Structure formats: C-alpha cells, structure tokens
Tab-separated table of C-alpha atoms in Angstrom:
chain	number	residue	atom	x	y	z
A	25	UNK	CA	34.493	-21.536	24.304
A	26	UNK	CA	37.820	-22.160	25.768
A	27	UNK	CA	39.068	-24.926	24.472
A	28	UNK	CA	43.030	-26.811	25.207
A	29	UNK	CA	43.832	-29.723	22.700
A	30	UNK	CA	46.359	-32.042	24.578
A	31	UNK	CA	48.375	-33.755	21.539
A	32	UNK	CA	48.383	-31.392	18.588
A	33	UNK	CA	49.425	-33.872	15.891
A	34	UNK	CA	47.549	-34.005	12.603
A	35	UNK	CA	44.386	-34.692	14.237
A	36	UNK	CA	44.433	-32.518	16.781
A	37	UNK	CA	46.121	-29.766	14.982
A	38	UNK	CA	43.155	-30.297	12.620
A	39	UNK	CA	40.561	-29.105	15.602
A	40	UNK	CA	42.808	-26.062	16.332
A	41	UNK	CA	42.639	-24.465	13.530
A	42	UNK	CA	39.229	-25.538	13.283
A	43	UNK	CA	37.810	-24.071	16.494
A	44	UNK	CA	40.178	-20.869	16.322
A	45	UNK	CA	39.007	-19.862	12.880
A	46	UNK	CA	35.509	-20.022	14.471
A	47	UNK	CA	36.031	-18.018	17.236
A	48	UNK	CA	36.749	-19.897	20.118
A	49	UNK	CA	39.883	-19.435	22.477
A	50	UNK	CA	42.149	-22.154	21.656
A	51	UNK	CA	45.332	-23.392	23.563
A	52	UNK	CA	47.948	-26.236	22.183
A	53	UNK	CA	49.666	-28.407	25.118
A	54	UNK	CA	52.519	-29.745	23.047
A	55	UNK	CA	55.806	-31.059	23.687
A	56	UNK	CA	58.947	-31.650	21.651
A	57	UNK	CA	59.593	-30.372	18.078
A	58	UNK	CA	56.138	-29.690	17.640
A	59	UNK	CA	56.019	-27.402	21.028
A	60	UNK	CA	59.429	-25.896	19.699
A	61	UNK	CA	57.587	-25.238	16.343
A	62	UNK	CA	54.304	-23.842	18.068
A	63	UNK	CA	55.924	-21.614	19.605
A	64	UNK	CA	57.628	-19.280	16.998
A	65	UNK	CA	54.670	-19.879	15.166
A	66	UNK	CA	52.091	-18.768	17.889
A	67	UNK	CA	49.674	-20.534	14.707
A	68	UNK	CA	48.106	-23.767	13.203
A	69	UNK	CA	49.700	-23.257	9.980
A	70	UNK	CA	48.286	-25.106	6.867
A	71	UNK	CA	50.157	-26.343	3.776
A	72	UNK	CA	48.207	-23.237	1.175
A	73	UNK	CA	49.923	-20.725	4.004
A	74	UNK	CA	46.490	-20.294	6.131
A	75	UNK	CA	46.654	-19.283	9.513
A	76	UNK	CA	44.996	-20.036	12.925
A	77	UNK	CA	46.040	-18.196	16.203
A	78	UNK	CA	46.941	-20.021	19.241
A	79	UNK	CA	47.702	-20.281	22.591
A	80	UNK	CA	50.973	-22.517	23.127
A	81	UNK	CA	51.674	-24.193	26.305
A	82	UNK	CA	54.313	-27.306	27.548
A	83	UNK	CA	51.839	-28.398	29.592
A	84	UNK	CA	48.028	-28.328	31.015
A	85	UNK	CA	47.261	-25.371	33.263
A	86	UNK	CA	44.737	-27.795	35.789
A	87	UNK	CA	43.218	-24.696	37.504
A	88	UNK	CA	41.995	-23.334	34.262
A	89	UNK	CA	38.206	-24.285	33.995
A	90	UNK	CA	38.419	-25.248	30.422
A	91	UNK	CA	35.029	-25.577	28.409
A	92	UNK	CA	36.555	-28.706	26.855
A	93	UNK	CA	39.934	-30.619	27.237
A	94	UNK	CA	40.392	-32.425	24.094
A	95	UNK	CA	43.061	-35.727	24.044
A	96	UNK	CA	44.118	-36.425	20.954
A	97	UNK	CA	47.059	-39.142	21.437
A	98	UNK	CA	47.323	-42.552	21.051
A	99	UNK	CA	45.866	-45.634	22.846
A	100	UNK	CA	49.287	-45.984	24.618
A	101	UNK	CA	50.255	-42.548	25.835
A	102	UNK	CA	47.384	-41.495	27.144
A	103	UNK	CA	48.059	-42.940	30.872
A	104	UNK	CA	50.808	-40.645	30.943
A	105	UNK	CA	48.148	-37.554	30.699
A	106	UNK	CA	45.534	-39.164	33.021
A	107	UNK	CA	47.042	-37.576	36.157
A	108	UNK	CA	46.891	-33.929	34.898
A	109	UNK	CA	43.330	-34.512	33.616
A	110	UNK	CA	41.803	-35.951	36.619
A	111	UNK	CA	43.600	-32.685	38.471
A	112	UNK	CA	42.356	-30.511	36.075
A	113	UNK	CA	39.078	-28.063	36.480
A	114	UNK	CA	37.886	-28.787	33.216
A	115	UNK	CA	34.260	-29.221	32.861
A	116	UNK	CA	34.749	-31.862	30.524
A	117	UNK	CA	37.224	-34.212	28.920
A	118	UNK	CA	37.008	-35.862	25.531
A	119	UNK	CA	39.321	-38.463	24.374
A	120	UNK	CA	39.811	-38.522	20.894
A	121	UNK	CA	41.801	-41.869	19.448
A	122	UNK	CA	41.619	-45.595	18.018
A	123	UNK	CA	41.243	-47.980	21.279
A	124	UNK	CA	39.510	-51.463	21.768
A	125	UNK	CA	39.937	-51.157	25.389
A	126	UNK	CA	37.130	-50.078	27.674
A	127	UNK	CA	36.361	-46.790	28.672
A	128	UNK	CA	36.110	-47.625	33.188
A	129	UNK	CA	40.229	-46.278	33.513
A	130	UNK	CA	39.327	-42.827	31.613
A	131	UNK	CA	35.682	-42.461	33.006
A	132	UNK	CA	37.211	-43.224	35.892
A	133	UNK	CA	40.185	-40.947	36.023
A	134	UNK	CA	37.999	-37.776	34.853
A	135	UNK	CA	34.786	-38.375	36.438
A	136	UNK	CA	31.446	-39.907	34.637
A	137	UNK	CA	29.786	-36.538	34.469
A	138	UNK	CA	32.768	-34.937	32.561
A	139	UNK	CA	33.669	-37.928	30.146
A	140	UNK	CA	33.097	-37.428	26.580
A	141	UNK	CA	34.849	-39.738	23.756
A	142	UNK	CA	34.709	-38.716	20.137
A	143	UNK	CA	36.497	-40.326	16.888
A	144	UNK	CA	37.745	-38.157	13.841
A	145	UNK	CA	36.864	-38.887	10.354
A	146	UNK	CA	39.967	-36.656	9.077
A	147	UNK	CA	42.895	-37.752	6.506
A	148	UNK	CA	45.313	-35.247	7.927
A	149	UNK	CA	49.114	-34.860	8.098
A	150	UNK	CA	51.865	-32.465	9.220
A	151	UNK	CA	54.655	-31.356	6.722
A	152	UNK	CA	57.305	-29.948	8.218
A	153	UNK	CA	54.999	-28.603	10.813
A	154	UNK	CA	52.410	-27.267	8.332
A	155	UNK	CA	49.044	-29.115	8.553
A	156	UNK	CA	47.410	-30.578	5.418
A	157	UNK	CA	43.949	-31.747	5.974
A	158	UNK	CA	41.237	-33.106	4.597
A	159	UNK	CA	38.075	-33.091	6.849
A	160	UNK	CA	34.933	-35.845	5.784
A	161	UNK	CA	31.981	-33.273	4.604
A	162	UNK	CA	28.748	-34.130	5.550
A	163	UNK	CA	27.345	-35.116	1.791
A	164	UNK	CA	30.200	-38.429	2.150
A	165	UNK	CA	28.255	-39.082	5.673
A	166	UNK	CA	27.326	-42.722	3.981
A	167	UNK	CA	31.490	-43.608	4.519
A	168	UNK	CA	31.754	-42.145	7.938
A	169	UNK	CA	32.150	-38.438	9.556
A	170	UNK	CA	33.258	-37.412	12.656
A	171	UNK	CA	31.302	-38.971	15.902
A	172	UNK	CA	31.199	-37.948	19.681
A	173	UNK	CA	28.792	-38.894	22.285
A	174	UNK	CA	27.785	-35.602	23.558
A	175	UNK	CA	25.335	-34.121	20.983
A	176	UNK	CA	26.224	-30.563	22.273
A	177	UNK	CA	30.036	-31.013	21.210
A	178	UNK	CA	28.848	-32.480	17.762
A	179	UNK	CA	26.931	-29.154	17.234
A	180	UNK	CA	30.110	-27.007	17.957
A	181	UNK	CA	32.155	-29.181	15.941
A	182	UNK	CA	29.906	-28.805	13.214
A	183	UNK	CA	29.506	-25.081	13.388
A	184	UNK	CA	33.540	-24.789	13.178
A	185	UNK	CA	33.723	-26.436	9.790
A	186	UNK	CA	34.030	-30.116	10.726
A	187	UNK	CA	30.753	-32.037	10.666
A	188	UNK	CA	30.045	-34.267	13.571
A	189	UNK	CA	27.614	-36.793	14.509
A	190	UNK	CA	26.596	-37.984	18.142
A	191	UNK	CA	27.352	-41.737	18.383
A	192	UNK	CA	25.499	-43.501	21.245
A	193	UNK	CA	27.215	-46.889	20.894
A	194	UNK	CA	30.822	-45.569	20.744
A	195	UNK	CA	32.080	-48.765	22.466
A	196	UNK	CA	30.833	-51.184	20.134
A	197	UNK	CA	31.294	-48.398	17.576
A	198	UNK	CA	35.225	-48.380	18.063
A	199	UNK	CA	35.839	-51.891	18.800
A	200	UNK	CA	33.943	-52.598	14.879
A	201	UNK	CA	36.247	-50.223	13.796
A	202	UNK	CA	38.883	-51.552	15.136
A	203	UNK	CA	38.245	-55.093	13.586
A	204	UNK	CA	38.253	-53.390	10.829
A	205	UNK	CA	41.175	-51.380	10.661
A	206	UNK	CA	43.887	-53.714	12.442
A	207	UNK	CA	43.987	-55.859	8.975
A	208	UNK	CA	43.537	-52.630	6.759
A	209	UNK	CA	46.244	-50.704	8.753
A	210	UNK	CA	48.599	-53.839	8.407
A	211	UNK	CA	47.801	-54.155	4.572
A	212	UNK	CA	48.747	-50.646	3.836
A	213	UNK	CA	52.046	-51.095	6.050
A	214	UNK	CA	53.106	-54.317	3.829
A	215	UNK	CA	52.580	-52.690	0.303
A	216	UNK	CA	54.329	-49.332	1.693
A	217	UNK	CA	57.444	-51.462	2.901
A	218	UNK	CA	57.686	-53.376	-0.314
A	219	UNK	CA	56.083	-50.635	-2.954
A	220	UNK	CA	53.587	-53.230	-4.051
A	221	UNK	CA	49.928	-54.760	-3.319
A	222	UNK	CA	50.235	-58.069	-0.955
A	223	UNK	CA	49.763	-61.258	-2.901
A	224	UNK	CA	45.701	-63.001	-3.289
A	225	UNK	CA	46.888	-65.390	-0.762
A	226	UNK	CA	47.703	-62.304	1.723
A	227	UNK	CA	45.037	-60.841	0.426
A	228	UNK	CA	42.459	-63.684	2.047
A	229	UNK	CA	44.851	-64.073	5.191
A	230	UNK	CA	43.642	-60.258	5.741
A	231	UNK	CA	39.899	-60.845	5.097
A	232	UNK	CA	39.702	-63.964	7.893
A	233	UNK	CA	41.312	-61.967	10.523
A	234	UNK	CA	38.975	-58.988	9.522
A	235	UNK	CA	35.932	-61.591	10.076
A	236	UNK	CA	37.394	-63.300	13.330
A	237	UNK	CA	37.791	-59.621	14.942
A	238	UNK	CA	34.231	-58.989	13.848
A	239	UNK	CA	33.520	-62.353	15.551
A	240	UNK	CA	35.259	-61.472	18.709
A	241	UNK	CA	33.370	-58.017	18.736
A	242	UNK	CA	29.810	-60.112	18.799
A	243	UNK	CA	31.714	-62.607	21.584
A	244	UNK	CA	32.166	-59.799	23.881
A	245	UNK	CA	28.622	-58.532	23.541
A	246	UNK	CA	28.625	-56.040	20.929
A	247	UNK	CA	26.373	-55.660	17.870
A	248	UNK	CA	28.590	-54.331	14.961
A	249	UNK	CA	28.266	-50.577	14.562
A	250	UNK	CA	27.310	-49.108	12.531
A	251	UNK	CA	24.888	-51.556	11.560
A	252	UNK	CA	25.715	-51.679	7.919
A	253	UNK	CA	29.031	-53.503	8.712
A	254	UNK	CA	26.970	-56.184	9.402
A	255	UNK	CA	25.627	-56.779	6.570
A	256	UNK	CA	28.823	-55.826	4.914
A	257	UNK	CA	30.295	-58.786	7.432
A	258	UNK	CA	28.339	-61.022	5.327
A	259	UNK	CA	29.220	-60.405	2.105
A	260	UNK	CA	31.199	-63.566	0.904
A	261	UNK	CA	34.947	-64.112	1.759
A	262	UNK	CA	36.673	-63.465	-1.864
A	263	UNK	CA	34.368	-60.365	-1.600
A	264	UNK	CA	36.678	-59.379	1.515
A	265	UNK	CA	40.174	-60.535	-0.156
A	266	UNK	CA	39.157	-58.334	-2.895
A	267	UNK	CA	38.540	-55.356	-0.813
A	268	UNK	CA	42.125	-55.752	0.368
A	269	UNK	CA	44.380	-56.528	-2.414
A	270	UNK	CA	42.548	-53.042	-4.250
A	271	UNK	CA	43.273	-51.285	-1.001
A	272	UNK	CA	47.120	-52.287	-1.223
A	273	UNK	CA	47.333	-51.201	-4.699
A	274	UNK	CA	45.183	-47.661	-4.133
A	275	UNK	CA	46.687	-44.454	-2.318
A	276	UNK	CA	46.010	-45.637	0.949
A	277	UNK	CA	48.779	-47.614	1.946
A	278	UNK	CA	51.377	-44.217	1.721
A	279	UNK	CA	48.447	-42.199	4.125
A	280	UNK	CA	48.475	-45.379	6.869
A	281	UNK	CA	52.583	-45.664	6.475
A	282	UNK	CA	52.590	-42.445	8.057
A	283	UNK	CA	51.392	-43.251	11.168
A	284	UNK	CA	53.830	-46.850	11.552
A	285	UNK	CA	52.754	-49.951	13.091
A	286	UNK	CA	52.076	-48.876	16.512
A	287	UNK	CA	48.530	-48.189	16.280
A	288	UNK	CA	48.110	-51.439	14.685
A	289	UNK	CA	50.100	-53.199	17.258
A	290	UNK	CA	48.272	-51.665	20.081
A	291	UNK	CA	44.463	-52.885	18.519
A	292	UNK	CA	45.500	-56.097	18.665
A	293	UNK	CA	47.453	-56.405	21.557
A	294	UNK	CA	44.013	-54.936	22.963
A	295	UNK	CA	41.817	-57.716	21.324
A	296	UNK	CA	43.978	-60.031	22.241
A	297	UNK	CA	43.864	-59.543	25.880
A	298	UNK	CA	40.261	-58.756	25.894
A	299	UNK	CA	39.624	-62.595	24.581
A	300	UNK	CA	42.282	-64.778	25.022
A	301	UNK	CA	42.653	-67.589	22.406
A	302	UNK	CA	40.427	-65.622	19.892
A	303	UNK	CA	42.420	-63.593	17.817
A	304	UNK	CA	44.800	-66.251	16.232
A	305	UNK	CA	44.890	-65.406	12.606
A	306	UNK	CA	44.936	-61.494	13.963
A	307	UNK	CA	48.104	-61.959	16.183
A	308	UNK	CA	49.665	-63.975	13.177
A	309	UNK	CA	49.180	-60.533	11.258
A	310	UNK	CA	50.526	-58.091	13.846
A	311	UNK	CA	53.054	-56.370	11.865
C-alpha cells in the first residue's frame, strides 16, 4: 500500500513505523521541529534504537493517488488540512483523533465514499524525537484496542503489528468516550500540576460530570458504546469517585500531562455546544 500519515506525532508516528516495518510505502507530511527532525532522520526512530524508513514531505502531494491518507491531529487543527484533503486523489481518508463533533464537515470535505474514521488504542510518546510506544495487544481487547469503520483497514492494521477492530457505531462510540475521558483527562492534569491525587470531594465532582456527559450522550440519541459502559454507567456514584481519586494517584496522570489541556478543552467546548445548558458540572471542570 501507499500510505501518507498527515500529523506524525506519537500516534501517528506509531502507524509509520508500523506500516513501514510491514512493507508498505510510507510517507510523513510533517511540519516544524518534527519535519526538521524527519528529515535527517529519513526514519521513525524508536526509544531501543529501532528503525523504520520513510518518506518525508512538508506537505501533501494531492495528485498522488494514495491507498490511504491517514489524519492524525487534533479536533482543532484539522480544518486547516481539510482543503488539501478534499484536493487530494486519495482513494480514501481516515481521520484518526478524540472529537464529539459530528462527522457531516469531514464526510463532507472528502467525499462519503472515501471517509473512513478510526481511534487508536496506543500509550505512545516522542522523546526527543524518538518514539516510545506501547500498542494495546489483542489478549487486553476486554479494555479497548484500536477501532476503524472500514473492516478492510482493520485487517491491514492488524497484519502490521497493531490489532484493530471495525467499529460500526463510531459516533456514539467517540462521543461515550469522550464523556468519559473529559473528567479523566482533567483529573490527571490536576494531580500532575500539584504532584498529588485530587481530594474525595474532587474526586465525586469528577464522577457527576462523567455521568451528566453520559446523560447528554443518551439526550442526543446515542446508546453508550460499547455497551458495557452502560452498565458500568450504573454502578453507584462513590463507585465512580473511587475510580478517580485511584486514577490521580496511579501513573496516569504524568502520560495525560503530556498532551496539556487542549484536548480536554476542546471535548467540552464540543459537548457544550452540541446541548446547550447540559453540561454544567462539565464546563465547571474545564481545566
């Protein structure tokens, strides 16, 4: 396949080396320090010293007919790309990132027939350039692995060393998830800033703005996905608190500091404006 990966952070860096090791013709559009780096290293380089070949480009070629163009950026910069992709011959697009939004302005910019969206289950950061990353295997499936909605992609995926699922719902998939991870994201910011867990009483402020997002997922039509969140929606409050003041006293909260408050910002800026008046406790959270 020939492949370009628009946004070669962690995440997408992740899928280079992926695909390349398997065989496939891979080309980074980067821009920056990480273009600058790319470029003398012509490589996805990994923390243990493992290399991965690539192409390197400042930006996408459009009249390249690219198997797959995959955008892995955030919620907020990818109308900045949309342009370029809607030029571009690809024969299909997937986006690749955290969003509560709906899917009509990227469908729309690329073309029904060539939209594909897809959602990494990868714990993955760059150091110094050098990728360290941690891909979900397939025996932790029961937590989550990667999803797209094209079964074919899931079976190349899979084949190049990260396993992938095909998720029909992937709306009401990512707008669960993002119920979910707006309070967990803004947890692991708080203990990071003060190097210790939030207090019980943050702790339960968390857990009801965790169940109103998964409240204002059902109010806009959407059955939580998958469907053993809703039973886990139903476990009893304190349960939920609890789940939250472990979570800022556990590793996590230095792996989400990485990444800042933006993406958190962003999900519930997004759930916000998709129900007015029903994110209160949420928007009292945004960090």
């Amino acid at each position: 396949m020939n492949i370009a990966i628009v946004g070669p952070g962690a995440i997408g860096s992740t899928f280079a080396y992926h695909l390349a090791r398997a065989g496939h013709d891979v080309t980074v559009v980067a821009r920056g320090q990480r273009l600058a780096y790319l470029e003398k290293t012509r490589a996805i380089v990994t923390s243990e010293g493992e290399r991965a070949p690539v192409l390197v480009s400042g930006a996408l070629d459009t009249q390249t007919p690219w198997d797959l163009v995959l955008v892995s950026v955030l919620d907020h910069q990818v109308d900045a790309v949309l342009p370029t992709l809607s030029q571009s011959a690809a024969r299909q697009v997937m986006f690749m990132f955290n969003t509560f939004a709906p899917f009509d302005r990227l469908r729309d910019a690329v073309g029904a027939e060539r939209f594909v969206f897809g959602f990494p289950a990868i714990a993955a950061q760059l150091q110094e350039g050098k990728l360290k990353a941690q891909v979900i295997p397939r025996a932790l499936s029961f937590l989550q692995i990667t999803i797209v909605t094209d079964p074919r992609w899931a079976e190349i995926f899979s084949k190049a060393g990260i396993p992938t699922d095909t998720q029909p719902e992937m709306h009401s998939w990512l707008r669960t998830h993002a119920a979910l991870v707006a309070p967990v994201m803004t947890t692991c910011l708080r203990a990071y800033q003060r190097g210790r867990g939030i207090t019980w009483e943050e702790a339960r402020e968390m857990a009801a703005a965790m169940a109103e997002g998964f409240d204002l997922v059902r109010s806009l039509g959407h059955r939580l996905t998958p469907s053993n969140l809703e039973t886990f929606s139903k476990l009893p409050a304190r349960s939920h608190a609890l789940l939250f003041w472990a979570i800022s006293r556990s590793a996590a909260p230095a792996t989400f500091a990485n990444q800042g408050p933006a993406e958190a910002r962003a999900l519930i800026d997004a759930m916000a404006t998709a129900a007015p008046g029903q994110s209160a406790r949420l928007q009292a959270l945004r960090p």
